[in-house]
XYZ file of C-alpha atoms in Angstrom:
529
model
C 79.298 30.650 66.111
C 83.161 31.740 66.220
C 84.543 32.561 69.543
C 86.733 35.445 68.859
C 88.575 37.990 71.796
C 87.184 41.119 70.017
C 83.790 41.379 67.760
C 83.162 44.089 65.274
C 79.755 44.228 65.804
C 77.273 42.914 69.034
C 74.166 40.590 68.354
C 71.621 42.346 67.039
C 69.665 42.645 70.278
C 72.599 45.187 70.971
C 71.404 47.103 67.873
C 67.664 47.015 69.094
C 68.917 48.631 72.174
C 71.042 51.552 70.818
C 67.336 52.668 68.900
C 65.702 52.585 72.169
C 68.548 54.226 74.128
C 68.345 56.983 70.936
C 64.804 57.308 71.267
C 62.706 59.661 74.031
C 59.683 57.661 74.964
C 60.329 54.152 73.754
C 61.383 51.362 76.794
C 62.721 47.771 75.554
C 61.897 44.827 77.596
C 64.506 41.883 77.119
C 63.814 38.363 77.690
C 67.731 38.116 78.669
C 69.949 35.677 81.108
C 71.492 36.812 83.865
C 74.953 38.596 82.516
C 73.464 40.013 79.437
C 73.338 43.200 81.497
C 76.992 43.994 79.917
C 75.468 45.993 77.262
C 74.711 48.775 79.420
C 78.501 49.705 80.005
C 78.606 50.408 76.260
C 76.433 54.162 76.617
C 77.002 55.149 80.264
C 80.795 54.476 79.343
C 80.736 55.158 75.667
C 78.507 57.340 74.909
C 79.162 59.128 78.288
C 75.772 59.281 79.219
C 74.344 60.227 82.758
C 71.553 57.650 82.560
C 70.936 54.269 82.175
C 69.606 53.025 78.752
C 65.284 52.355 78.797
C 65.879 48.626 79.014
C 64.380 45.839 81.534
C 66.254 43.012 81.350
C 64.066 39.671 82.998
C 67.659 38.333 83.878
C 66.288 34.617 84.429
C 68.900 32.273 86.183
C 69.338 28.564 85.661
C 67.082 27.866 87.938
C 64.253 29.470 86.944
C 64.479 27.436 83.784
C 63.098 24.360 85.639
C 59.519 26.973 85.889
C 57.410 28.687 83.711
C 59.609 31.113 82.406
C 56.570 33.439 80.170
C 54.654 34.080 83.527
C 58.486 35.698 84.233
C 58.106 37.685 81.336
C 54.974 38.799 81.977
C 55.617 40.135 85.115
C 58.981 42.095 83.855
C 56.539 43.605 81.188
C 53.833 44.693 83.164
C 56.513 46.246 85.730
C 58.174 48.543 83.025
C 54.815 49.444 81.671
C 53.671 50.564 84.619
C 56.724 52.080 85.912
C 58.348 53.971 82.756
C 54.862 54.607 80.940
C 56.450 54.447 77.473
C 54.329 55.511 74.689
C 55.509 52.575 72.582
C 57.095 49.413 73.723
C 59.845 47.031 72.040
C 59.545 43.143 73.663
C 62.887 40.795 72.256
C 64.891 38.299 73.501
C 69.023 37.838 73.327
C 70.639 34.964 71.704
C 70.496 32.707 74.921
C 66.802 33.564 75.321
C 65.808 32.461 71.864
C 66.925 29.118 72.445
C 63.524 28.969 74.814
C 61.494 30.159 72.578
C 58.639 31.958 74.804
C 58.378 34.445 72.579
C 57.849 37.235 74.355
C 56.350 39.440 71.811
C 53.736 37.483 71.393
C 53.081 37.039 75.040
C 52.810 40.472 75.368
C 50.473 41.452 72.612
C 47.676 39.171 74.006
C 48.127 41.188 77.291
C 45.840 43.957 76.611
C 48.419 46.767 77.515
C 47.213 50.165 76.655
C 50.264 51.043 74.654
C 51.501 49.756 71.219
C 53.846 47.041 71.349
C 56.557 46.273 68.677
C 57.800 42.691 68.905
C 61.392 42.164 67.665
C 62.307 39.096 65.886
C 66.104 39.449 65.600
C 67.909 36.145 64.984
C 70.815 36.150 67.172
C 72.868 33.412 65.288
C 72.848 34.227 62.268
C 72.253 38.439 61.877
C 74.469 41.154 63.746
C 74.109 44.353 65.343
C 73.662 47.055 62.502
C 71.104 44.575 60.749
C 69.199 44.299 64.670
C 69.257 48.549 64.810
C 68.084 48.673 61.079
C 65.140 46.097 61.493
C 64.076 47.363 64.687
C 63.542 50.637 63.905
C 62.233 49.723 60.285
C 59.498 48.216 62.832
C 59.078 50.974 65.299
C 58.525 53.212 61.867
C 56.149 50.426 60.375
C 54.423 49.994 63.609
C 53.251 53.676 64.346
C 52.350 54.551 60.760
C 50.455 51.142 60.410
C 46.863 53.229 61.632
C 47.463 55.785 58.953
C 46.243 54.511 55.958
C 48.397 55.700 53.064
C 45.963 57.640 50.904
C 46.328 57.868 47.079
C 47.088 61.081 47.560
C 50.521 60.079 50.041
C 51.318 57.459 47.544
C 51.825 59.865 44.572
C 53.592 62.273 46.864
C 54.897 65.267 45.500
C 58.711 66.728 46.475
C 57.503 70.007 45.414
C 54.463 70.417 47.803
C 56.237 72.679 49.609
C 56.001 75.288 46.634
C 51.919 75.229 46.637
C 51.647 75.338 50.646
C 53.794 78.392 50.171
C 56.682 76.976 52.562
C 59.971 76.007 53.276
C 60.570 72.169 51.683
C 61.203 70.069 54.788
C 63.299 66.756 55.350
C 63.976 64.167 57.610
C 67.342 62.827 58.899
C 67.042 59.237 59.125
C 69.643 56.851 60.781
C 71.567 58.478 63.733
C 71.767 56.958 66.696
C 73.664 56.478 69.690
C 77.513 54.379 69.587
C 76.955 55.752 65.573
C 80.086 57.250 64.833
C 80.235 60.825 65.331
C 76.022 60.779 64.779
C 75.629 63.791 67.445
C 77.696 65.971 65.631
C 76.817 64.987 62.323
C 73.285 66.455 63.003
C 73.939 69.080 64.208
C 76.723 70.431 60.760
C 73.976 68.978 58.500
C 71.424 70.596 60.041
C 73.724 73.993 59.670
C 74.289 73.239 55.507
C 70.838 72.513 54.783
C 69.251 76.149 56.665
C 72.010 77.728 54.497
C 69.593 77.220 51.443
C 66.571 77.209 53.387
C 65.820 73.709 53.808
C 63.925 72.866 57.160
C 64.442 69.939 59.413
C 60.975 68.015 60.123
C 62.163 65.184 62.083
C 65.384 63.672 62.971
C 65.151 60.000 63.836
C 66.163 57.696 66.150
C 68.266 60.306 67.899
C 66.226 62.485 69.926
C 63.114 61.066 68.692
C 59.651 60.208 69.997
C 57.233 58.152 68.999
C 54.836 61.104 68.185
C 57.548 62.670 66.020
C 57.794 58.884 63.904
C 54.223 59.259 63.319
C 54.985 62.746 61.410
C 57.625 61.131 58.944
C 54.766 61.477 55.798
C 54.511 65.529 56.754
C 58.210 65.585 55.291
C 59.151 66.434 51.152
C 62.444 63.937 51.250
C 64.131 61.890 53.573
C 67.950 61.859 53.954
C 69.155 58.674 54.362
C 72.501 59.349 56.198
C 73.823 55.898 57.760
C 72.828 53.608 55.439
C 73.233 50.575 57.744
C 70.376 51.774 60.096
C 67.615 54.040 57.668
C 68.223 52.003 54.186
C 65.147 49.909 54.746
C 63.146 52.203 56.563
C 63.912 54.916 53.671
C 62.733 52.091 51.085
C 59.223 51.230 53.260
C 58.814 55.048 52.825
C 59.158 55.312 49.251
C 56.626 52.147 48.955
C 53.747 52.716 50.956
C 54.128 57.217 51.359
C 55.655 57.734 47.559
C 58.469 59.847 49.514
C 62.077 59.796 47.591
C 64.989 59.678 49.752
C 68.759 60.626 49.018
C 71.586 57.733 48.347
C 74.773 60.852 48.635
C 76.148 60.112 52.062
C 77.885 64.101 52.716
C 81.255 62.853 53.878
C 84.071 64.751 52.268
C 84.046 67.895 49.974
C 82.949 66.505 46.783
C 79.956 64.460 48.427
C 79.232 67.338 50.421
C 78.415 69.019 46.747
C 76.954 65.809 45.314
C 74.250 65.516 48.697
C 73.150 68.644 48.112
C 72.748 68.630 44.352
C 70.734 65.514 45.101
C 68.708 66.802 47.406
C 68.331 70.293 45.680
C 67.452 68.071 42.097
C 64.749 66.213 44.452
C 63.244 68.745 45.868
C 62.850 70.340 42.382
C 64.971 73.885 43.803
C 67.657 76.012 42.211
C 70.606 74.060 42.150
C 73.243 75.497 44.415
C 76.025 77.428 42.911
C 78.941 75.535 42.408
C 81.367 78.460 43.182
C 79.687 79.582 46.145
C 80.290 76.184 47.364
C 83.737 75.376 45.734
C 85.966 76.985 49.553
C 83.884 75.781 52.402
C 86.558 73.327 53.580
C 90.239 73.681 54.641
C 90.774 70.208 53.217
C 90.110 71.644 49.298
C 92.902 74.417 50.087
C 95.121 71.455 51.463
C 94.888 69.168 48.392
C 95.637 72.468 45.975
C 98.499 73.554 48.194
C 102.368 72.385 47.752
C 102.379 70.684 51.057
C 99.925 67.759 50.118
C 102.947 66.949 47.311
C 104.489 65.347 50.989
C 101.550 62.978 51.145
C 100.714 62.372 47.453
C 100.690 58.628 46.366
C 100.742 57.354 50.366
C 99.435 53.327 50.257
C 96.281 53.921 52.522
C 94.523 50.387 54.137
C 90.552 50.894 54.857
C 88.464 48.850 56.563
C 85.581 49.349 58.569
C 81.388 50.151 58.268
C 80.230 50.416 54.817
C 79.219 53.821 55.039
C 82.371 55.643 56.363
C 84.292 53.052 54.292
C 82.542 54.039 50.691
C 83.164 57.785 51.841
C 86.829 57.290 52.864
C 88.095 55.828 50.094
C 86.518 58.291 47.738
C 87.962 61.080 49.705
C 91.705 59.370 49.957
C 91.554 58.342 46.088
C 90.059 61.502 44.834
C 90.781 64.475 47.232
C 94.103 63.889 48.776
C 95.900 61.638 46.763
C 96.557 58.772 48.195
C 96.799 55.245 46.872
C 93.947 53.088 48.140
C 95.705 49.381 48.438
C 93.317 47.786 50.745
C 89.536 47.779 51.081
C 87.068 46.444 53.058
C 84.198 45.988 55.746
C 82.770 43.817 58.349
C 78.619 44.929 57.574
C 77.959 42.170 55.229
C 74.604 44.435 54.024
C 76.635 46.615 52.803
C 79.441 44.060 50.834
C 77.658 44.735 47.450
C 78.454 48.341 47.162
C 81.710 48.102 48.921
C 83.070 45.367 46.259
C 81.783 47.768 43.074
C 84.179 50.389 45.343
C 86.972 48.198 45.654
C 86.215 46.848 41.950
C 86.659 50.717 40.489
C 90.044 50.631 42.299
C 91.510 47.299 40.875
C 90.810 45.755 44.234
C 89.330 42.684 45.976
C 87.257 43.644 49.025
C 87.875 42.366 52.255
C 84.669 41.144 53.470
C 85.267 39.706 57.044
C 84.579 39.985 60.695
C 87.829 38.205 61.475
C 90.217 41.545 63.079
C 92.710 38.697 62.325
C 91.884 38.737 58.552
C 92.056 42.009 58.388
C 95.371 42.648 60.181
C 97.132 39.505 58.164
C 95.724 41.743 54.940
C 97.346 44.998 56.704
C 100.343 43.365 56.964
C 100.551 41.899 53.330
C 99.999 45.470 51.690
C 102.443 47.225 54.275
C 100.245 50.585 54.158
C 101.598 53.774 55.288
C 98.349 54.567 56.739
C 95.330 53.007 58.269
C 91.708 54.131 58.596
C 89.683 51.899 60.496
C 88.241 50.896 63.666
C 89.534 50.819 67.143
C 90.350 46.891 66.296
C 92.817 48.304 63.263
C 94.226 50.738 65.296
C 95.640 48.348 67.911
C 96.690 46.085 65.154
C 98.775 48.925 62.784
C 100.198 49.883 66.486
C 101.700 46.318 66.331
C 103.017 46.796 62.733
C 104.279 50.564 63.339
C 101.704 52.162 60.900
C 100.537 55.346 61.422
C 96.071 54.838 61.878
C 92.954 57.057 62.065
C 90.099 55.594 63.641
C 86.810 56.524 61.088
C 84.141 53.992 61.998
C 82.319 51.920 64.872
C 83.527 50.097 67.159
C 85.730 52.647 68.912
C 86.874 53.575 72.438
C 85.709 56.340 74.385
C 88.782 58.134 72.971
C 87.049 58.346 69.577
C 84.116 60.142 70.834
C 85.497 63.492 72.217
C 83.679 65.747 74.063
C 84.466 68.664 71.511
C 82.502 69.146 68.330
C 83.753 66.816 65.681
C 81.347 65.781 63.116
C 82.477 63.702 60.042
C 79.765 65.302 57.734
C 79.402 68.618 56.048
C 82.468 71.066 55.689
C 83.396 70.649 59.382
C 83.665 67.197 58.928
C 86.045 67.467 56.083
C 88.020 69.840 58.073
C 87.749 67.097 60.949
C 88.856 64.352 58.522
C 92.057 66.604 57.359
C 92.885 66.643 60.555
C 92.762 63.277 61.970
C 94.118 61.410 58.702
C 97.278 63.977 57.778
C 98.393 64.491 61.139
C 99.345 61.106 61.709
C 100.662 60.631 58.162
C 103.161 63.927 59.293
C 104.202 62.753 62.266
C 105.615 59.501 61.194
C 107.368 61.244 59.013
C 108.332 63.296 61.450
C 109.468 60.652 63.528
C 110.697 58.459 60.721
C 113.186 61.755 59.680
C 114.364 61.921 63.272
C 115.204 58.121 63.408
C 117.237 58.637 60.064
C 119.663 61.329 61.188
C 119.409 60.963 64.981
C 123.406 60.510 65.005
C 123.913 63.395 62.658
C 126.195 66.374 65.045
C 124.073 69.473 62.651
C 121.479 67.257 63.355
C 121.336 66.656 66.888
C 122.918 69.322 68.690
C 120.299 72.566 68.910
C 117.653 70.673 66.703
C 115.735 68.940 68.893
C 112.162 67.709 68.296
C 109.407 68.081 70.745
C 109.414 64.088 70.365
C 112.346 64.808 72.929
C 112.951 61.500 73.363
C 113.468 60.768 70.252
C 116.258 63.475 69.097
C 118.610 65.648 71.694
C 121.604 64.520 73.010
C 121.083 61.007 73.799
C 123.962 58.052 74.810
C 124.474 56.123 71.796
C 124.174 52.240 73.040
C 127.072 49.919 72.965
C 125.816 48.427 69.968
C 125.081 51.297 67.835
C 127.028 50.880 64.645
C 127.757 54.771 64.628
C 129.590 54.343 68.077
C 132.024 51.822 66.261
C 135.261 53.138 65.536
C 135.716 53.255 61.962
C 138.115 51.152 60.074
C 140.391 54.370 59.650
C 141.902 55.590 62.805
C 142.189 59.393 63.979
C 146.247 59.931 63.027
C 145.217 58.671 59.392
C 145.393 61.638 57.261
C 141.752 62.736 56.103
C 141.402 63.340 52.251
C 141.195 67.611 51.764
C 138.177 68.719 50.001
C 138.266 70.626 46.870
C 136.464 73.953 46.184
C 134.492 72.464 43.725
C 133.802 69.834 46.111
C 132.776 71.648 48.679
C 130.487 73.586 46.289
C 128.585 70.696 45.318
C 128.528 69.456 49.211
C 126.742 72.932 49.853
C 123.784 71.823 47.798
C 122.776 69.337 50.084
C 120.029 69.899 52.550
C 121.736 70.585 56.199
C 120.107 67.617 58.263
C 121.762 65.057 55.893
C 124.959 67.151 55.058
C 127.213 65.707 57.851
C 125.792 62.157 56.856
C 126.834 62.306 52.912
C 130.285 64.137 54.282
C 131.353 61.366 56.628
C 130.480 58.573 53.939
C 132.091 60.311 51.300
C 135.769 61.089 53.603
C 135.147 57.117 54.285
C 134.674 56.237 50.474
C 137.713 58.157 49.484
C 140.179 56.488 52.476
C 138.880 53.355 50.617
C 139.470 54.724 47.134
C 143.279 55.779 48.115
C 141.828 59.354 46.652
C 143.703 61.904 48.246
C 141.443 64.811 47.318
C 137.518 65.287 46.998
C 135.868 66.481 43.957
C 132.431 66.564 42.630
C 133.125 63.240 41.087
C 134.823 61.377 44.235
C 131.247 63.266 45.940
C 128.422 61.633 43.021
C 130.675 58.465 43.150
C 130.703 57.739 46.683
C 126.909 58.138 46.889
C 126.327 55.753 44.104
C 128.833 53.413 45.906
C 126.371 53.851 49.199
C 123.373 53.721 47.008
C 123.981 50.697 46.197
């Protein structure tokens, strides 16, 4: 183990606990030391969530290790049971806990409880928290559909059912859960595409889920697989054992948008959508058409983060805005082999690497002009004055507003527009302001609303436009020329007084006596370089 101030992702018990926190009916006991309790600031804070997450912690203390700490375990389990009457239970143990190896799952199978029990072997040292949400809810899914026997008819399941029962085809949403990024809203602007051509919702899982509703995953044409790290395996166990296909299009950005639903219209044998009908949903296609992306074209972007959000923004900044994808990487190890074919297709090397150290080292090499990653990259590009979006887990509570802002769908395009160009703007913004602060036409009645950056501001002592200049006041300034001043005309206002200041200055140097076009292109060159 690496100790580290900041971690991209918790041990995986973390991950068991954000399926049972997503879940409706499912309670987690945790064979957990005293302290371990930590994790439940991440959804009341978070997640901003009114209740506590369904987890009993047995919270043994140094000194109960001198006793028999399984009958401890047995008591904590037999206490939740009978207070929180899940209908299915999860039994695990944190990284400290595994060390005593009392196995609690297994101590709680042989207890004759009347509900099913899922025991969670998630190995602490050397697995994180995406691979502990995945497995455990790979085993909830496994667990519940265990008693139903897959027929032969399951296993040669049919996408196109839905045609002969004279129906709607149905699908399930597999993978959101709680501290996902942006998961919430997500559902709900997929769930909003997919009624637009009659597709039904059977189940959404974890989030919102119950046990009950886990057990009707078969009744479903297709699942969508739409956080990779979290349904991938559980999609896969599907396809096995019920013979249901599942889609591999994540719908982030306009042009997956169009490629999930082809996929999903091509597997559930339907009409493919029309192209046109679906060409204007999003602002962001207008944007990248328009002359005002020309501002942004070619910008060196830097992303790092999940694999999921990371595959989905690079595609969007490479194909859809036009930026110039310089750095690329993640921390989910799972999802490094797709993420290096990405980075591959781009003439990169990925950046595979929980270090936030790493990462901002790599920042710093590339000197990006824009950032998308996690909270960790966004304190780091604030130390290297780059302009960042925050697109993936972990985040602060800041990056999980209380508005509606999904990533997926139209929306989330519309979303993305928004939180990637406006900080790419406003450094420019503020980078323009910086640049001509001291210019009078500038200055004076041109204020931003950065006040504090333009206005009328006292220049500092040190300020090499407060230094006198080598000519003094009673020298005689060179006269401008009409065709001079014709060609000074031509440039833009806020850098006007700039070029005619250095130009007067060039010309005292030169001896010239009078300003021309010439004297004008020559004195710029003589800046220039």
């Amino acid at each position: 183990m690496e100790l580290t101030l900041w971690t991209y992702e918790g041990p995986p018990h973390v991950g068991a606990m954000r399926i049972a926190s997503s879940m409706e009916d499912v309670h987690y006991v945790l064979h957990a030391p005293q302290g371990d309790t930590y994790a439940d600031l991440l959804f009341t804070m978070i997640e901003r969530r009114g209740k506590r997450p369904p987890v009993t912690y047995t919270t043994f203390q140094a000194r109960d290790l001198g006793g028999d700490t399984a009958e401890l375990v047995k008591s904590h389990i037999r206490e939740a049971v009978d207070r929180f009457e899940p209908k299915t239970l999860l039994v695990g143990e944190s990284c400290t806990a595994e060390l005593i190896q009392d196995q609690p799952g297994s101590l709680a199978a042989g207890m004759g409880l009347n509900v099913p029990v899922v025991s969670l072997e998630l190995p602490a040292y050397s697995k994180k928290e995406n691979w502990g949400a995945a497995e455990t809810f790979y085993q909830l899914v496994r667990g519940l559909l265990t008693n139903q026997t897959s027929t032969k008819e399951q296993k040669e399941h049919l996408p196109n059912r839905w045609k002969e029962a004279n129906r709607r085809p149905k699908v399930n949403l597999l993978g959101p859960s709680l501290l996902g990024f942006r998961c919430r809203d997500d559902v709900i602007e997929v769930k909003k595409l997919l009624s637009d051509f009659g597709i039904e919702i059977n189940v959404v899982a974890p989030l919102g889920a119950s046990s009950d509703d886990l057990r009707k995953l078969p009744e479903a044409d297709v699942n969508v697989c739409l956080y990779p790290e979290i349904a991938d395996s559980t999609c896969q166990w599907l396809e096995r054992n019920y013979g249901m296909p599942f889609s591999k299009k994540v719908p982030i950005g306009v042009g997956a948008t169009k490629e999930f639903l082809e996929e999903l219209h091509e597997l559930l044998e339907m009409t493919p959508p029309d192209k046109n009908q679906i060409s204007r949903k999003s602002r962001l296609t207008w944007y990248s058409e328009s002359v005002d992306s020309n501002y942004l074209t070619g910008k060196r972007v830097f992303i790092f983060g999940d694999g999921t959000h990371v595959l989905a923004a690079s595609k969007i900044a490479n194909e859809e805005l036009g930026f110039e994808v310089v750095g690329l990487g993640t921390y989910s190890r799972e999802m490094a082999r797709p993420v290096r074919a990405a980075a591959k297709e781009l003439g990169l090397e990925a950046l595979i690497t929980n270090d936030y150290l790493a990462v901002e080292a790599a920042m710093e090499e590339v000197v990006p002009e824009l950032v998308l990653g996690t909270q960790m990259e966004r304190h780091s590009a604030k130390r290297l004055g780059i302009p960042c979006a925050v697109i993936s887990t972990p985040m602060h509570v800041q990056d999980v507003p209380a508005r509606y802002s999904p990533q997926m769908g139209w929306e989330g395009a519309n979303v993305i527009f928004d939180d990637w160009v406006h900080p790419l703007m406003m450094g420019l913004e503020e980078h323009l302001i910086g640049m001509f602060r001291h210019d009078f036409e500038f200055v004076d009645g041109h204020q931003s609303h950065l006040g504090h950056l333009g206005g009328h501001q006292e220049k500092p002592k040190d300020d090499p436009q407060s230094i006198p200049s080598e000519s003094s006041s009673s020298e005689e300034s060179p006269t401008w020329t009409p065709e001079g001043k014709e060609e000074l005309a031509k440039i833009p206002f806020f850098v006007r007084g700039k070029v005619r200041r250095n130009t007067e200055k060039y010309a005292r140097q030169a001896g010239c006596r009078k300003i021309d076009g010439e004297t004008l292109y020559d004195a710029k060159a003589h800046f220039k370089a």
